GROMACS .gro file of N, CA and C in nm:
model
  216
    1MET      N    1  10.917   8.724   9.469
    1MET     CA    2  11.021   8.809   9.521
    1MET      C    3  11.066   8.754   9.656
    2LYS      N    4  11.193   8.744   9.677
    2LYS     CA    5  11.249   8.695   9.802
    2LYS      C    6  11.304   8.815   9.880
    3LEU      N    7  11.247   8.838   9.999
    3LEU     CA    8  11.293   8.947  10.084
    3LEU      C    9  11.402   8.896  10.177
    4LYS      N   10  11.507   8.974  10.194
    4LYS     CA   11  11.613   8.939  10.289
    4LYS      C   12  11.593   9.027  10.412
    5LEU      N   13  11.515   8.978  10.505
    5LEU     CA   14  11.477   9.056  10.623
    5LEU      C   15  11.563   9.021  10.743
    6GLU      N   16  11.594   9.123  10.822
    6GLU     CA   17  11.658   9.102  10.952
    6GLU      C   18  11.556   9.115  11.064
    7LYS      N   19  11.447   9.186  11.036
    7LYS     CA   20  11.337   9.206  11.131
    7LYS      C   21  11.207   9.184  11.055
    8PRO      N   22  11.099   9.154  11.127
    8PRO     CA   23  10.969   9.141  11.059
    8PRO      C   24  10.930   9.274  10.993
    9ILE      N   25  10.851   9.263  10.888
    9ILE     CA   26  10.797   9.380  10.820
    9ILE      C   27  10.646   9.364  10.809
   10VAL      N   28  10.573   9.473  10.824
   10VAL     CA   29  10.427   9.469  10.820
   10VAL      C   30  10.377   9.556  10.706
   11PHE      N   31  10.286   9.501  10.628
   11PHE     CA   32  10.218   9.574  10.522
   11PHE      C   33  10.073   9.591  10.565
   12PHE      N   34  10.012   9.704  10.529
   12PHE     CA   35   9.870   9.720  10.561
   12PHE      C   36   9.795   9.776  10.443
   13ASP      N   37   9.665   9.747  10.442
   13ASP     CA   38   9.577   9.792  10.334
   13ASP      C   39   9.447   9.839  10.397
   14LEU      N   40   9.395   9.948  10.348
   14LEU     CA   41   9.267  10.001  10.395
   14LEU      C   42   9.167  10.003  10.281
   15GLU      N   43   9.043   9.969  10.313
   15GLU     CA   44   8.931   9.993  10.222
   15GLU      C   45   8.847  10.101  10.289
   16THR      N   46   8.794  10.193  10.210
   16THR     CA   47   8.725  10.309  10.266
   16THR      C   48   8.594  10.336  10.194
   17THR      N   49   8.521  10.434  10.249
   17THR     CA   50   8.395  10.474  10.188
   17THR      C   51   8.417  10.563  10.065
   18GLY      N   52   8.539  10.608  10.043
   18GLY     CA   53   8.570  10.694   9.929
   18GLY      C   54   8.715  10.739   9.934
   19ILE      N   55   8.748  10.844   9.858
   19ILE     CA   56   8.887  10.888   9.850
   19ILE      C   57   8.914  11.024   9.914
   20ASN      N   58   8.814  11.083   9.977
   20ASN     CA   59   8.832  11.213  10.043
   20ASN      C   60   8.880  11.189  10.186
   21ILE      N   61   9.007  11.220  10.214
   21ILE     CA   62   9.062  11.190  10.347
   21ILE      C   63   8.999  11.274  10.458
   22GLY      N   64   8.932  11.382  10.422
   22GLY     CA   65   8.869  11.467  10.522
   22GLY      C   66   8.733  11.419  10.566
   23THR      N   67   8.664  11.343  10.482
   23THR     CA   68   8.527  11.304  10.515
   23THR      C   69   8.501  11.154  10.510
   24ASP      N   70   8.577  11.080  10.432
   24ASP     CA   71   8.550  10.937  10.418
   24ASP      C   72   8.610  10.858  10.533
   25LYS      N   73   8.558  10.738  10.552
   25LYS     CA   74   8.592  10.654  10.668
   25LYS      C   75   8.644  10.517  10.624
   26ILE      N   76   8.713  10.452  10.714
   26ILE     CA   77   8.766  10.317  10.691
   26ILE      C   78   8.654  10.215  10.710
   27VAL      N   79   8.648  10.114  10.621
   27VAL     CA   80   8.552  10.005  10.636
   27VAL      C   81   8.621   9.869  10.653
   28GLU      N   82   8.751   9.861  10.620
   28GLU     CA   83   8.825   9.737  10.639
   28GLU      C   84   8.973   9.769  10.657
   29ILE      N   85   9.035   9.697  10.751
   29ILE     CA   86   9.179   9.708  10.776
   29ILE      C   87   9.237   9.569  10.761
   30SER      N   88   9.342   9.555  10.680
   30SER     CA   89   9.411   9.427  10.665
   30SER      C   90   9.560   9.448  10.689
   31ILE      N   91   9.620   9.352  10.758
   31ILE     CA   92   9.765   9.356  10.779
   31ILE      C   93   9.826   9.223  10.739
   32LEU      N   94   9.950   9.229  10.691
   32LEU     CA   95  10.029   9.111  10.660
   32LEU      C   96  10.165   9.132  10.722
   33LYS      N   97  10.205   9.042  10.812
   33LYS     CA   98  10.336   9.049  10.877
   33LYS      C   99  10.422   8.936  10.821
   34VAL      N  100  10.538   8.973  10.767
   34VAL     CA  101  10.631   8.876  10.711
   34VAL      C  102  10.754   8.871  10.800
   35PHE      N  103  10.790   8.750  10.842
   35PHE     CA  104  10.903   8.730  10.931
   35PHE      C  105  11.028   8.694  10.851
   36PRO      N  106  11.147   8.718  10.908
   36PRO     CA  107  11.271   8.687  10.837
   36PRO      C  108  11.281   8.541  10.791
   37ASN      N  109  11.218   8.448  10.864
   37ASN     CA  110  11.224   8.307  10.825
   37ASN      C  111  11.122   8.270  10.716
   38GLY      N  112  11.046   8.369  10.669
   38GLY     CA  113  10.949   8.345  10.562
   38GLY      C  114  10.808   8.320  10.611
   39ASN      N  115  10.788   8.298  10.741
   39ASN     CA  116  10.653   8.281  10.794
   39ASN      C  117  10.573   8.410  10.776
   40LYS      N  118  10.441   8.395  10.766
   40LYS     CA  119  10.353   8.510  10.748
   40LYS      C  120  10.234   8.499  10.841
   41GLU      N  121  10.188   8.613  10.887
   41GLU     CA  122  10.063   8.622  10.963
   41GLU      C  123   9.980   8.731  10.899
   42SER      N  124   9.848   8.708  10.890
   42SER     CA  125   9.761   8.812  10.837
   42SER      C  126   9.634   8.821  10.920
   43LYS      N  127   9.575   8.937  10.919
   43LYS     CA  128   9.451   8.961  10.993
   43LYS      C  129   9.373   9.069  10.920
   44THR      N  130   9.241   9.054  10.917
   44THR     CA  131   9.154   9.152  10.853
   44THR      C  132   9.038   9.182  10.946
   45TRP      N  133   9.006   9.310  10.959
   45TRP     CA  134   8.893   9.355  11.040
   45TRP      C  135   8.799   9.439  10.957
   46LEU      N  136   8.670   9.415  10.969
   46LEU     CA  137   8.570   9.506  10.914
   46LEU      C  138   8.540   9.613  11.018
   47VAL      N  139   8.509   9.732  10.972
   47VAL     CA  140   8.484   9.846  11.060
   47VAL      C  141   8.355   9.914  11.015
   48ASN      N  142   8.268   9.944  11.111
   48ASN     CA  143   8.147  10.020  11.080
   48ASN      C  144   8.185  10.167  11.069
   49PRO      N  145   8.173  10.227  10.950
   49PRO     CA  146   8.215  10.366  10.934
   49PRO      C  147   8.115  10.466  10.991
   50GLU      N  148   8.001  10.416  11.038
   50GLU     CA  149   7.895  10.501  11.092
   50GLU      C  150   7.850  10.607  10.991
   51MET      N  151   7.855  10.569  10.864
   51MET     CA  152   7.800  10.648  10.754
   51MET      C  153   7.769  10.550  10.643
   52GLU      N  154   7.687  10.591  10.550
   52GLU     CA  155   7.653  10.504  10.437
   52GLU      C  156   7.776  10.483  10.349
   53ILE      N  157   7.794  10.358  10.306
   53ILE     CA  158   7.900  10.327  10.210
   53ILE      C  159   7.840  10.349  10.071
   54PRO      N  160   7.894  10.442   9.993
   54PRO     CA  161   7.839  10.465   9.859
   54PRO      C  162   7.847  10.339   9.772
   55LYS      N  163   7.747  10.321   9.686
   55LYS     CA  164   7.744  10.206   9.596
   55LYS      C  165   7.871  10.200   9.512
   56GLU      N  166   7.921  10.315   9.468
   56GLU     CA  167   8.042  10.318   9.385
   56GLU      C  168   8.161  10.257   9.459
   57SER      N  169   8.170  10.280   9.590
   57SER     CA  170   8.279  10.221   9.669
   57SER      C  171   8.256  10.072   9.690
   58SER      N  172   8.132  10.034   9.723
   58SER     CA  173   8.100   9.892   9.741
   58SER      C  174   8.126   9.813   9.614
   59ASP      N  175   8.100   9.875   9.499
   59ASP     CA  176   8.125   9.809   9.371
   59ASP      C  177   8.274   9.776   9.353
   60ILE      N  178   8.360   9.857   9.413
   60ILE     CA  179   8.504   9.835   9.401
   60ILE      C  180   8.554   9.731   9.500
   61HIS      N  181   8.522   9.748   9.630
   61HIS     CA  182   8.579   9.658   9.731
   61HIS      C  183   8.484   9.549   9.779
   62GLY      N  184   8.358   9.556   9.744
   62GLY     CA  185   8.263   9.450   9.778
   62GLY      C  186   8.209   9.456   9.920
   63ILE      N  187   8.241   9.561   9.994
   63ILE     CA  188   8.195   9.573  10.132
   63ILE      C  189   8.070   9.660  10.134
   64THR      N  190   7.962   9.605  10.187
   64THR     CA  191   7.834   9.676  10.187
   64THR      C  192   7.797   9.722  10.328
   65ASN      N  193   7.698   9.809  10.334
   65ASN     CA  194   7.647   9.855  10.463
   65ASN      C  195   7.599   9.737  10.548
   66GLU      N  196   7.538   9.638  10.486
   66GLU     CA  197   7.488   9.520  10.558
   66GLU      C  198   7.602   9.440  10.622
   67LYS      N  199   7.717   9.437  10.557
   67LYS     CA  200   7.831   9.360  10.609
   67LYS      C  201   7.892   9.425  10.732
   68VAL      N  202   7.882   9.556  10.746
   68VAL     CA  203   7.950   9.626  10.856
   68VAL      C  204   7.858   9.676  10.965
   69VAL      N  205   7.728   9.658  10.951
   69VAL     CA  206   7.633   9.717  11.044
   69VAL      C  207   7.655   9.675  11.190
   70LYS      N  208   7.703   9.553  11.213
   70LYS     CA  209   7.724   9.504  11.350
   70LYS      C  210   7.871   9.505  11.391
   71GLU      N  211   7.955   9.566  11.311
   71GLU     CA  212   8.099   9.572  11.342
   71GLU      C  213   8.129   9.694  11.430
   72PRO      N  214   8.241   9.689  11.499
   72PRO     CA  215   8.278   9.805  11.586
   72PRO      C  216   8.312   9.929  11.503
   0.00000   0.00000   0.00000
């Protein structure tokens, strides 16, 4: 798909400990910035949710408690 941009656009994706917005926490944040000239920048951060990541969630996104234990 070819985007006809006049300004940069940013897409973001979150991985979480579950699907309950009241109790679950973010474990990964990813952004993709696309510029009008076609250049792209991306960045991904792991986040310690300060709660256990359920196995069911880790099975989906691959992020485990061990991977985030030392993250902010």
